[in-house]
Amino acid sequence: MANKEASVAELTEKFRTSTAVLLTEYRGLTVAQLKTLRKSMSEHATYAVVKNTLTKIAANAAGISSFDEELVGPSAIAFVHGDPVTVAKTLRDFAKANPLLVVKGGYFDGNPLSAAEVTKLADLETREVLLAKFAGAAKASLFGAAYLFNAPLAKAVRTVEALREKQDSAA
C-alpha cells in the first residue's frame, strides 16, 4: 500500500512538472525496442511504463482527467521536460518503424490532445528551426531598413558626383 501511494505521488509530481505528457500503448513491443525508444527521447522526456489505475489517480490529482478513457491496455507515458515537438516526432518516427506502438493522446499547455493532434504537433518544426527562421527574417528586415536609410545618402552622393562631372565637362 505504501509503495502504491509513493508511486501515485511520484506520478502526480511528474504530471505537474512536465511540459507535456504523451500517452502510448506499447502492446507487443520487446524490452529492447522500448529501451531504444527511451534512449532516443531521453534528452527531452522520460518514457515510463505505468499502471493504469495508479496513473488515473495521479493524473486526476494533477488536474488531468482527459486520460480516464484512454488508460486501458499496456500503457506508457512520455513525460516531456524539453521540447514537446521533438518528443512527438520521436514517437511518430518510432511508430512508423514499429507499428505496434500506438500514440493514444496527450496533454499539452493545459489542454488534452487527441492522437491526431499529437501527429500535428509532430509535424511542426522544432523550436531551433523556428528560432533560426525568425532570426533570418529579423536579419532580412534589418538589412532592408539599413538599405532604406542608406539609399537617400547614396543617391545624394551620386547626384553631387554627376553635378561635379557636368561642371568639369562644361569647363
mmCIF file with all atom_site columns, C-alpha atoms in Angstrom:
data_model
loop_
_atom_site.group_PDB
_atom_site.id
_atom_site.type_symbol
_atom_site.label_atom_id
_atom_site.label_alt_id
_atom_site.label_comp_id
_atom_site.label_asym_id
_atom_site.label_entity_id
_atom_site.label_seq_id
_atom_site.pdbx_PDB_ins_code
_atom_site.Cartn_x
_atom_site.Cartn_y
_atom_site.Cartn_z
_atom_site.occupancy
_atom_site.B_iso_or_equiv
_atom_site.pdbx_formal_charge
_atom_site.auth_seq_id
_atom_site.auth_comp_id
_atom_site.auth_asym_id
_atom_site.auth_atom_id
_atom_site.pdbx_PDB_model_num
ATOM 1   C CA . MET A 1 1   ? 0.000   0.000  0.000   1.00 0.00 ? 1   MET A CA 1
ATOM 2   C CA . ALA A 1 2   ? 2.838   2.401  0.850   1.00 0.00 ? 2   ALA A CA 1
ATOM 3   C CA . ASN A 1 3   ? 4.535   1.587  -2.466  1.00 0.00 ? 3   ASN A CA 1
ATOM 4   C CA . LYS A 1 4   ? 1.359   2.433  -4.353  1.00 0.00 ? 4   LYS A CA 1
ATOM 5   C CA . GLU A 1 5   ? 0.988   5.753  -2.520  1.00 0.00 ? 5   GLU A CA 1
ATOM 6   C CA . ALA A 1 6   ? 4.605   6.593  -3.291  1.00 0.00 ? 6   ALA A CA 1
ATOM 7   C CA . SER A 1 7   ? 4.069   5.675  -6.945  1.00 0.00 ? 7   SER A CA 1
ATOM 8   C CA . VAL A 1 8   ? 0.969   7.865  -7.155  1.00 0.00 ? 8   VAL A CA 1
ATOM 9   C CA . ALA A 1 9   ? 2.822   10.769 -5.526  1.00 0.00 ? 9   ALA A CA 1
ATOM 10  C CA . GLU A 1 10  ? 5.738   10.379 -7.937  1.00 0.00 ? 10  GLU A CA 1
ATOM 11  C CA . LEU A 1 11  ? 3.447   10.201 -10.975 1.00 0.00 ? 11  LEU A CA 1
ATOM 12  C CA . THR A 1 12  ? 1.444   13.212 -9.762  1.00 0.00 ? 12  THR A CA 1
ATOM 13  C CA . GLU A 1 13  ? 4.658   15.208 -9.464  1.00 0.00 ? 13  GLU A CA 1
ATOM 14  C CA . LYS A 1 14  ? 5.712   14.144 -12.981 1.00 0.00 ? 14  LYS A CA 1
ATOM 15  C CA . PHE A 1 15  ? 2.335   15.244 -14.358 1.00 0.00 ? 15  PHE A CA 1
ATOM 16  C CA . ARG A 1 16  ? 2.650   18.630 -12.640 1.00 0.00 ? 16  ARG A CA 1
ATOM 17  C CA . THR A 1 17  ? 6.236   19.339 -13.669 1.00 0.00 ? 17  THR A CA 1
ATOM 18  C CA . SER A 1 18  ? 6.095   18.104 -17.264 1.00 0.00 ? 18  SER A CA 1
ATOM 19  C CA . THR A 1 19  ? 5.845   20.479 -20.216 1.00 0.00 ? 19  THR A CA 1
ATOM 20  C CA . ALA A 1 20  ? 3.661   17.916 -21.967 1.00 0.00 ? 20  ALA A CA 1
ATOM 21  C CA . VAL A 1 21  ? 2.539   14.333 -21.437 1.00 0.00 ? 21  VAL A CA 1
ATOM 22  C CA . LEU A 1 22  ? 2.103   11.871 -24.315 1.00 0.00 ? 22  LEU A CA 1
ATOM 23  C CA . LEU A 1 23  ? 0.227   8.601  -23.742 1.00 0.00 ? 23  LEU A CA 1
ATOM 24  C CA . THR A 1 24  ? 1.071   5.485  -25.769 1.00 0.00 ? 24  THR A CA 1
ATOM 25  C CA . GLU A 1 25  ? 0.196   1.809  -25.917 1.00 0.00 ? 25  GLU A CA 1
ATOM 26  C CA . TYR A 1 26  ? 3.178   -0.482 -26.321 1.00 0.00 ? 26  TYR A CA 1
ATOM 27  C CA . ARG A 1 27  ? 1.435   -3.874 -26.694 1.00 0.00 ? 27  ARG A CA 1
ATOM 28  C CA . GLY A 1 28  ? 3.737   -6.325 -28.492 1.00 0.00 ? 28  GLY A CA 1
ATOM 29  C CA . LEU A 1 29  ? 6.967   -4.316 -28.292 1.00 0.00 ? 29  LEU A CA 1
ATOM 30  C CA . THR A 1 30  ? 10.053  -6.018 -26.908 1.00 0.00 ? 30  THR A CA 1
ATOM 31  C CA . VAL A 1 31  ? 12.105  -4.746 -23.996 1.00 0.00 ? 31  VAL A CA 1
ATOM 32  C CA . ALA A 1 32  ? 14.928  -3.925 -26.431 1.00 0.00 ? 32  ALA A CA 1
ATOM 33  C CA . GLN A 1 33  ? 12.579  -1.822 -28.573 1.00 0.00 ? 33  GLN A CA 1
ATOM 34  C CA . LEU A 1 34  ? 11.325  0.073  -25.514 1.00 0.00 ? 34  LEU A CA 1
ATOM 35  C CA . LYS A 1 35  ? 14.921  0.659  -24.428 1.00 0.00 ? 35  LYS A CA 1
ATOM 36  C CA . THR A 1 36  ? 15.726  2.078  -27.870 1.00 0.00 ? 36  THR A CA 1
ATOM 37  C CA . LEU A 1 37  ? 12.693  4.373  -27.676 1.00 0.00 ? 37  LEU A CA 1
ATOM 38  C CA . ARG A 1 38  ? 13.647  5.558  -24.185 1.00 0.00 ? 38  ARG A CA 1
ATOM 39  C CA . LYS A 1 39  ? 17.195  6.296  -25.294 1.00 0.00 ? 39  LYS A CA 1
ATOM 40  C CA . SER A 1 40  ? 16.059  8.214  -28.386 1.00 0.00 ? 40  SER A CA 1
ATOM 41  C CA . MET A 1 41  ? 13.948  10.638 -26.346 1.00 0.00 ? 41  MET A CA 1
ATOM 42  C CA . SER A 1 42  ? 15.962  10.764 -23.117 1.00 0.00 ? 42  SER A CA 1
ATOM 43  C CA . GLU A 1 43  ? 17.234  14.288 -23.790 1.00 0.00 ? 43  GLU A CA 1
ATOM 44  C CA . HIS A 1 44  ? 13.699  15.739 -23.869 1.00 0.00 ? 44  HIS A CA 1
ATOM 45  C CA . ALA A 1 45  ? 11.497  13.269 -21.988 1.00 0.00 ? 45  ALA A CA 1
ATOM 46  C CA . THR A 1 46  ? 11.230  10.374 -19.581 1.00 0.00 ? 46  THR A CA 1
ATOM 47  C CA . TYR A 1 47  ? 9.368   7.385  -21.003 1.00 0.00 ? 47  TYR A CA 1
ATOM 48  C CA . ALA A 1 48  ? 7.805   5.150  -18.362 1.00 0.00 ? 48  ALA A CA 1
ATOM 49  C CA . VAL A 1 49  ? 5.580   2.092  -18.416 1.00 0.00 ? 49  VAL A CA 1
ATOM 50  C CA . VAL A 1 50  ? 2.743   2.836  -15.993 1.00 0.00 ? 50  VAL A CA 1
ATOM 51  C CA . LYS A 1 51  ? -0.051  1.065  -14.177 1.00 0.00 ? 51  LYS A CA 1
ATOM 52  C CA . ASN A 1 52  ? -3.363  2.376  -15.473 1.00 0.00 ? 52  ASN A CA 1
ATOM 53  C CA . THR A 1 53  ? -5.201  2.626  -12.149 1.00 0.00 ? 53  THR A CA 1
ATOM 54  C CA . LEU A 1 54  ? -2.367  4.433  -10.376 1.00 0.00 ? 54  LEU A CA 1
ATOM 55  C CA . THR A 1 55  ? -1.832  6.712  -13.373 1.00 0.00 ? 55  THR A CA 1
ATOM 56  C CA . LYS A 1 56  ? -5.515  7.614  -13.468 1.00 0.00 ? 56  LYS A CA 1
ATOM 57  C CA . ILE A 1 57  ? -5.408  8.550  -9.781  1.00 0.00 ? 57  ILE A CA 1
ATOM 58  C CA . ALA A 1 58  ? -2.206  10.582 -10.242 1.00 0.00 ? 58  ALA A CA 1
ATOM 59  C CA . ALA A 1 59  ? -3.494  12.355 -13.365 1.00 0.00 ? 59  ALA A CA 1
ATOM 60  C CA . ASN A 1 60  ? -6.724  13.300 -11.627 1.00 0.00 ? 60  ASN A CA 1
ATOM 61  C CA . ALA A 1 61  ? -4.746  14.572 -8.638  1.00 0.00 ? 61  ALA A CA 1
ATOM 62  C CA . ALA A 1 62  ? -2.743  16.755 -11.046 1.00 0.00 ? 62  ALA A CA 1
ATOM 63  C CA . GLY A 1 63  ? -5.966  18.074 -12.601 1.00 0.00 ? 63  GLY A CA 1
ATOM 64  C CA . ILE A 1 64  ? -5.844  15.980 -15.782 1.00 0.00 ? 64  ILE A CA 1
ATOM 65  C CA . SER A 1 65  ? -8.986  13.958 -16.420 1.00 0.00 ? 65  SER A CA 1
ATOM 66  C CA . SER A 1 66  ? -8.588  13.514 -20.183 1.00 0.00 ? 66  SER A CA 1
ATOM 67  C CA . PHE A 1 67  ? -6.719  10.199 -19.772 1.00 0.00 ? 67  PHE A CA 1
ATOM 68  C CA . ASP A 1 68  ? -9.513  8.426  -17.907 1.00 0.00 ? 68  ASP A CA 1
ATOM 69  C CA . GLU A 1 69  ? -10.958 6.811  -21.065 1.00 0.00 ? 69  GLU A CA 1
ATOM 70  C CA . GLU A 1 70  ? -7.597  6.102  -22.726 1.00 0.00 ? 70  GLU A CA 1
ATOM 71  C CA . LEU A 1 71  ? -5.887  4.291  -19.850 1.00 0.00 ? 71  LEU A CA 1
ATOM 72  C CA . VAL A 1 72  ? -6.671  0.753  -20.985 1.00 0.00 ? 72  VAL A CA 1
ATOM 73  C CA . GLY A 1 73  ? -4.240  -1.931 -22.073 1.00 0.00 ? 73  GLY A CA 1
ATOM 74  C CA . PRO A 1 74  ? -0.484  -1.727 -21.610 1.00 0.00 ? 74  PRO A CA 1
ATOM 75  C CA . SER A 1 75  ? 0.234   1.981  -21.268 1.00 0.00 ? 75  SER A CA 1
ATOM 76  C CA . ALA A 1 76  ? 3.413   4.008  -21.256 1.00 0.00 ? 76  ALA A CA 1
ATOM 77  C CA . ILE A 1 77  ? 3.774   7.760  -20.886 1.00 0.00 ? 77  ILE A CA 1
ATOM 78  C CA . ALA A 1 78  ? 6.363   10.200 -22.164 1.00 0.00 ? 78  ALA A CA 1
ATOM 79  C CA . PHE A 1 79  ? 6.772   12.907 -19.517 1.00 0.00 ? 79  PHE A CA 1
ATOM 80  C CA . VAL A 1 80  ? 8.251   15.770 -21.524 1.00 0.00 ? 80  VAL A CA 1
ATOM 81  C CA . HIS A 1 81  ? 10.709  18.081 -19.803 1.00 0.00 ? 81  HIS A CA 1
ATOM 82  C CA . GLY A 1 82  ? 12.210  19.509 -23.003 1.00 0.00 ? 82  GLY A CA 1
ATOM 83  C CA . ASP A 1 83  ? 10.813  20.223 -26.451 1.00 0.00 ? 83  ASP A CA 1
ATOM 84  C CA . PRO A 1 84  ? 7.371   18.571 -26.923 1.00 0.00 ? 84  PRO A CA 1
ATOM 85  C CA . VAL A 1 85  ? 7.652   18.740 -30.720 1.00 0.00 ? 85  VAL A CA 1
ATOM 86  C CA . THR A 1 86  ? 10.870  16.725 -30.690 1.00 0.00 ? 86  THR A CA 1
ATOM 87  C CA . VAL A 1 87  ? 9.314   14.060 -28.465 1.00 0.00 ? 87  VAL A CA 1
ATOM 88  C CA . ALA A 1 88  ? 6.191   13.880 -30.649 1.00 0.00 ? 88  ALA A CA 1
ATOM 89  C CA . LYS A 1 89  ? 8.437   13.482 -33.730 1.00 0.00 ? 89  LYS A CA 1
ATOM 90  C CA . THR A 1 90  ? 10.398  10.734 -31.975 1.00 0.00 ? 90  THR A CA 1
ATOM 91  C CA . LEU A 1 91  ? 7.207   8.837  -31.119 1.00 0.00 ? 91  LEU A CA 1
ATOM 92  C CA . ARG A 1 92  ? 5.804   9.297  -34.637 1.00 0.00 ? 92  ARG A CA 1
ATOM 93  C CA . ASP A 1 93  ? 9.012   8.086  -36.292 1.00 0.00 ? 93  ASP A CA 1
ATOM 94  C CA . PHE A 1 94  ? 9.330   5.132  -33.917 1.00 0.00 ? 94  PHE A CA 1
ATOM 95  C CA . ALA A 1 95  ? 5.682   4.190  -34.541 1.00 0.00 ? 95  ALA A CA 1
ATOM 96  C CA . LYS A 1 96  ? 6.312   4.223  -38.307 1.00 0.00 ? 96  LYS A CA 1
ATOM 97  C CA . ALA A 1 97  ? 9.199   1.780  -37.849 1.00 0.00 ? 97  ALA A CA 1
ATOM 98  C CA . ASN A 1 98  ? 7.348   -0.226 -35.157 1.00 0.00 ? 98  ASN A CA 1
ATOM 99  C CA . PRO A 1 99  ? 3.599   -0.196 -35.875 1.00 0.00 ? 99  PRO A CA 1
ATOM 100 C CA . LEU A 1 100 ? 2.877   -1.895 -32.539 1.00 0.00 ? 100 LEU A CA 1
ATOM 101 C CA . LEU A 1 101 ? 3.458   1.435  -30.767 1.00 0.00 ? 101 LEU A CA 1
ATOM 102 C CA . VAL A 1 102 ? 0.211   3.398  -30.746 1.00 0.00 ? 102 VAL A CA 1
ATOM 103 C CA . VAL A 1 103 ? 0.041   7.039  -29.698 1.00 0.00 ? 103 VAL A CA 1
ATOM 104 C CA . LYS A 1 104 ? -3.266  7.443  -27.860 1.00 0.00 ? 104 LYS A CA 1
ATOM 105 C CA . GLY A 1 105 ? -3.192  11.118 -26.969 1.00 0.00 ? 105 GLY A CA 1
ATOM 106 C CA . GLY A 1 106 ? -1.571  13.645 -24.748 1.00 0.00 ? 106 GLY A CA 1
ATOM 107 C CA . TYR A 1 107 ? -1.813  16.721 -22.615 1.00 0.00 ? 107 TYR A CA 1
ATOM 108 C CA . PHE A 1 108 ? -0.034  19.940 -23.544 1.00 0.00 ? 108 PHE A CA 1
ATOM 109 C CA . ASP A 1 109 ? -0.296  23.523 -22.333 1.00 0.00 ? 109 ASP A CA 1
ATOM 110 C CA . GLY A 1 110 ? -3.347  22.808 -20.180 1.00 0.00 ? 110 GLY A CA 1
ATOM 111 C CA . ASN A 1 111 ? -5.287  21.103 -22.980 1.00 0.00 ? 111 ASN A CA 1
ATOM 112 C CA . PRO A 1 112 ? -5.911  17.449 -23.832 1.00 0.00 ? 112 PRO A CA 1
ATOM 113 C CA . LEU A 1 113 ? -4.623  16.251 -27.197 1.00 0.00 ? 113 LEU A CA 1
ATOM 114 C CA . SER A 1 114 ? -6.090  13.544 -29.390 1.00 0.00 ? 114 SER A CA 1
ATOM 115 C CA . ALA A 1 115 ? -3.826  11.154 -31.293 1.00 0.00 ? 115 ALA A CA 1
ATOM 116 C CA . ALA A 1 116 ? -4.375  13.249 -34.443 1.00 0.00 ? 116 ALA A CA 1
ATOM 117 C CA . GLU A 1 117 ? -3.344  16.410 -32.593 1.00 0.00 ? 117 GLU A CA 1
ATOM 118 C CA . VAL A 1 118 ? -0.170  14.709 -31.370 1.00 0.00 ? 118 VAL A CA 1
ATOM 119 C CA . THR A 1 119 ? 0.570   13.881 -35.021 1.00 0.00 ? 119 THR A CA 1
ATOM 120 C CA . LYS A 1 120 ? 0.014   17.546 -35.941 1.00 0.00 ? 120 LYS A CA 1
ATOM 121 C CA . LEU A 1 121 ? 2.389   18.515 -33.125 1.00 0.00 ? 121 LEU A CA 1
ATOM 122 C CA . ALA A 1 122 ? 4.972   16.136 -34.590 1.00 0.00 ? 122 ALA A CA 1
ATOM 123 C CA . ASP A 1 123 ? 4.567   17.785 -37.993 1.00 0.00 ? 123 ASP A CA 1
ATOM 124 C CA . LEU A 1 124 ? 5.608   21.176 -36.592 1.00 0.00 ? 124 LEU A CA 1
ATOM 125 C CA . GLU A 1 125 ? 9.178   22.288 -36.993 1.00 0.00 ? 125 GLU A CA 1
ATOM 126 C CA . THR A 1 126 ? 11.386  22.130 -33.925 1.00 0.00 ? 126 THR A CA 1
ATOM 127 C CA . ARG A 1 127 ? 11.992  25.131 -31.714 1.00 0.00 ? 127 ARG A CA 1
ATOM 128 C CA . GLU A 1 128 ? 15.527  25.557 -33.056 1.00 0.00 ? 128 GLU A CA 1
ATOM 129 C CA . VAL A 1 129 ? 14.337  25.647 -36.683 1.00 0.00 ? 129 VAL A CA 1
ATOM 130 C CA . LEU A 1 130 ? 11.614  28.171 -35.869 1.00 0.00 ? 130 LEU A CA 1
ATOM 131 C CA . LEU A 1 131 ? 14.105  30.362 -33.994 1.00 0.00 ? 131 LEU A CA 1
ATOM 132 C CA . ALA A 1 132 ? 16.531  30.199 -36.927 1.00 0.00 ? 132 ALA A CA 1
ATOM 133 C CA . LYS A 1 133 ? 13.763  31.205 -39.350 1.00 0.00 ? 133 LYS A CA 1
ATOM 134 C CA . PHE A 1 134 ? 12.782  34.088 -37.085 1.00 0.00 ? 134 PHE A CA 1
ATOM 135 C CA . ALA A 1 135 ? 16.400  35.228 -36.820 1.00 0.00 ? 135 ALA A CA 1
ATOM 136 C CA . GLY A 1 136 ? 16.732  35.104 -40.614 1.00 0.00 ? 136 GLY A CA 1
ATOM 137 C CA . ALA A 1 137 ? 13.551  37.125 -41.063 1.00 0.00 ? 137 ALA A CA 1
ATOM 138 C CA . ALA A 1 138 ? 14.684  39.672 -38.475 1.00 0.00 ? 138 ALA A CA 1
ATOM 139 C CA . LYS A 1 139 ? 18.095  39.953 -40.143 1.00 0.00 ? 139 LYS A CA 1
ATOM 140 C CA . ALA A 1 140 ? 16.456  40.475 -43.537 1.00 0.00 ? 140 ALA A CA 1
ATOM 141 C CA . SER A 1 141 ? 14.218  43.190 -42.083 1.00 0.00 ? 141 SER A CA 1
ATOM 142 C CA . LEU A 1 142 ? 17.189  44.948 -40.503 1.00 0.00 ? 142 LEU A CA 1
ATOM 143 C CA . PHE A 1 143 ? 19.142  44.714 -43.754 1.00 0.00 ? 143 PHE A CA 1
ATOM 144 C CA . GLY A 1 144 ? 16.183  46.218 -45.623 1.00 0.00 ? 144 GLY A CA 1
ATOM 145 C CA . ALA A 1 145 ? 15.914  49.051 -43.107 1.00 0.00 ? 145 ALA A CA 1
ATOM 146 C CA . ALA A 1 146 ? 19.639  49.765 -43.331 1.00 0.00 ? 146 ALA A CA 1
ATOM 147 C CA . TYR A 1 147 ? 19.406  49.831 -47.131 1.00 0.00 ? 147 TYR A CA 1
ATOM 148 C CA . LEU A 1 148 ? 16.406  52.168 -46.920 1.00 0.00 ? 148 LEU A CA 1
ATOM 149 C CA . PHE A 1 149 ? 18.308  54.604 -44.676 1.00 0.00 ? 149 PHE A CA 1
ATOM 150 C CA . ASN A 1 150 ? 21.435  54.461 -46.851 1.00 0.00 ? 150 ASN A CA 1
ATOM 151 C CA . ALA A 1 151 ? 19.585  54.857 -50.173 1.00 0.00 ? 151 ALA A CA 1
ATOM 152 C CA . PRO A 1 152 ? 18.947  58.652 -49.909 1.00 0.00 ? 152 PRO A CA 1
ATOM 153 C CA . LEU A 1 153 ? 22.544  59.251 -48.853 1.00 0.00 ? 153 LEU A CA 1
ATOM 154 C CA . ALA A 1 154 ? 23.874  57.173 -51.751 1.00 0.00 ? 154 ALA A CA 1
ATOM 155 C CA . LYS A 1 155 ? 21.526  58.977 -54.150 1.00 0.00 ? 155 LYS A CA 1
ATOM 156 C CA . ALA A 1 156 ? 22.756  62.333 -52.883 1.00 0.00 ? 156 ALA A CA 1
ATOM 157 C CA . VAL A 1 157 ? 26.377  61.268 -53.367 1.00 0.00 ? 157 VAL A CA 1
ATOM 158 C CA . ARG A 1 158 ? 25.633  60.127 -56.938 1.00 0.00 ? 158 ARG A CA 1
ATOM 159 C CA . THR A 1 159 ? 23.838  63.415 -57.666 1.00 0.00 ? 159 THR A CA 1
ATOM 160 C CA . VAL A 1 160 ? 26.763  65.503 -56.356 1.00 0.00 ? 160 VAL A CA 1
ATOM 161 C CA . GLU A 1 161 ? 29.185  63.368 -58.371 1.00 0.00 ? 161 GLU A CA 1
ATOM 162 C CA . ALA A 1 162 ? 27.077  63.833 -61.531 1.00 0.00 ? 162 ALA A CA 1
ATOM 163 C CA . LEU A 1 163 ? 26.995  67.620 -60.957 1.00 0.00 ? 163 LEU A CA 1
ATOM 164 C CA . ARG A 1 164 ? 30.763  67.689 -60.452 1.00 0.00 ? 164 ARG A CA 1
ATOM 165 C CA . GLU A 1 165 ? 31.288  65.726 -63.687 1.00 0.00 ? 165 GLU A CA 1
ATOM 166 C CA . LYS A 1 166 ? 28.913  68.075 -65.515 1.00 0.00 ? 166 LYS A CA 1
ATOM 167 C CA . GLN A 1 167 ? 30.840  71.125 -64.231 1.00 0.00 ? 167 GLN A CA 1
ATOM 168 C CA . ASP A 1 168 ? 34.166  69.547 -65.188 1.00 0.00 ? 168 ASP A CA 1
ATOM 169 C CA . SER A 1 169 ? 32.917  68.785 -68.691 1.00 0.00 ? 169 SER A CA 1
ATOM 170 C CA . ALA A 1 170 ? 31.480  72.316 -69.088 1.00 0.00 ? 170 ALA A CA 1
ATOM 171 C CA . ALA A 1 171 ? 34.736  73.997 -68.046 1.00 0.00 ? 171 ALA A CA 1
#
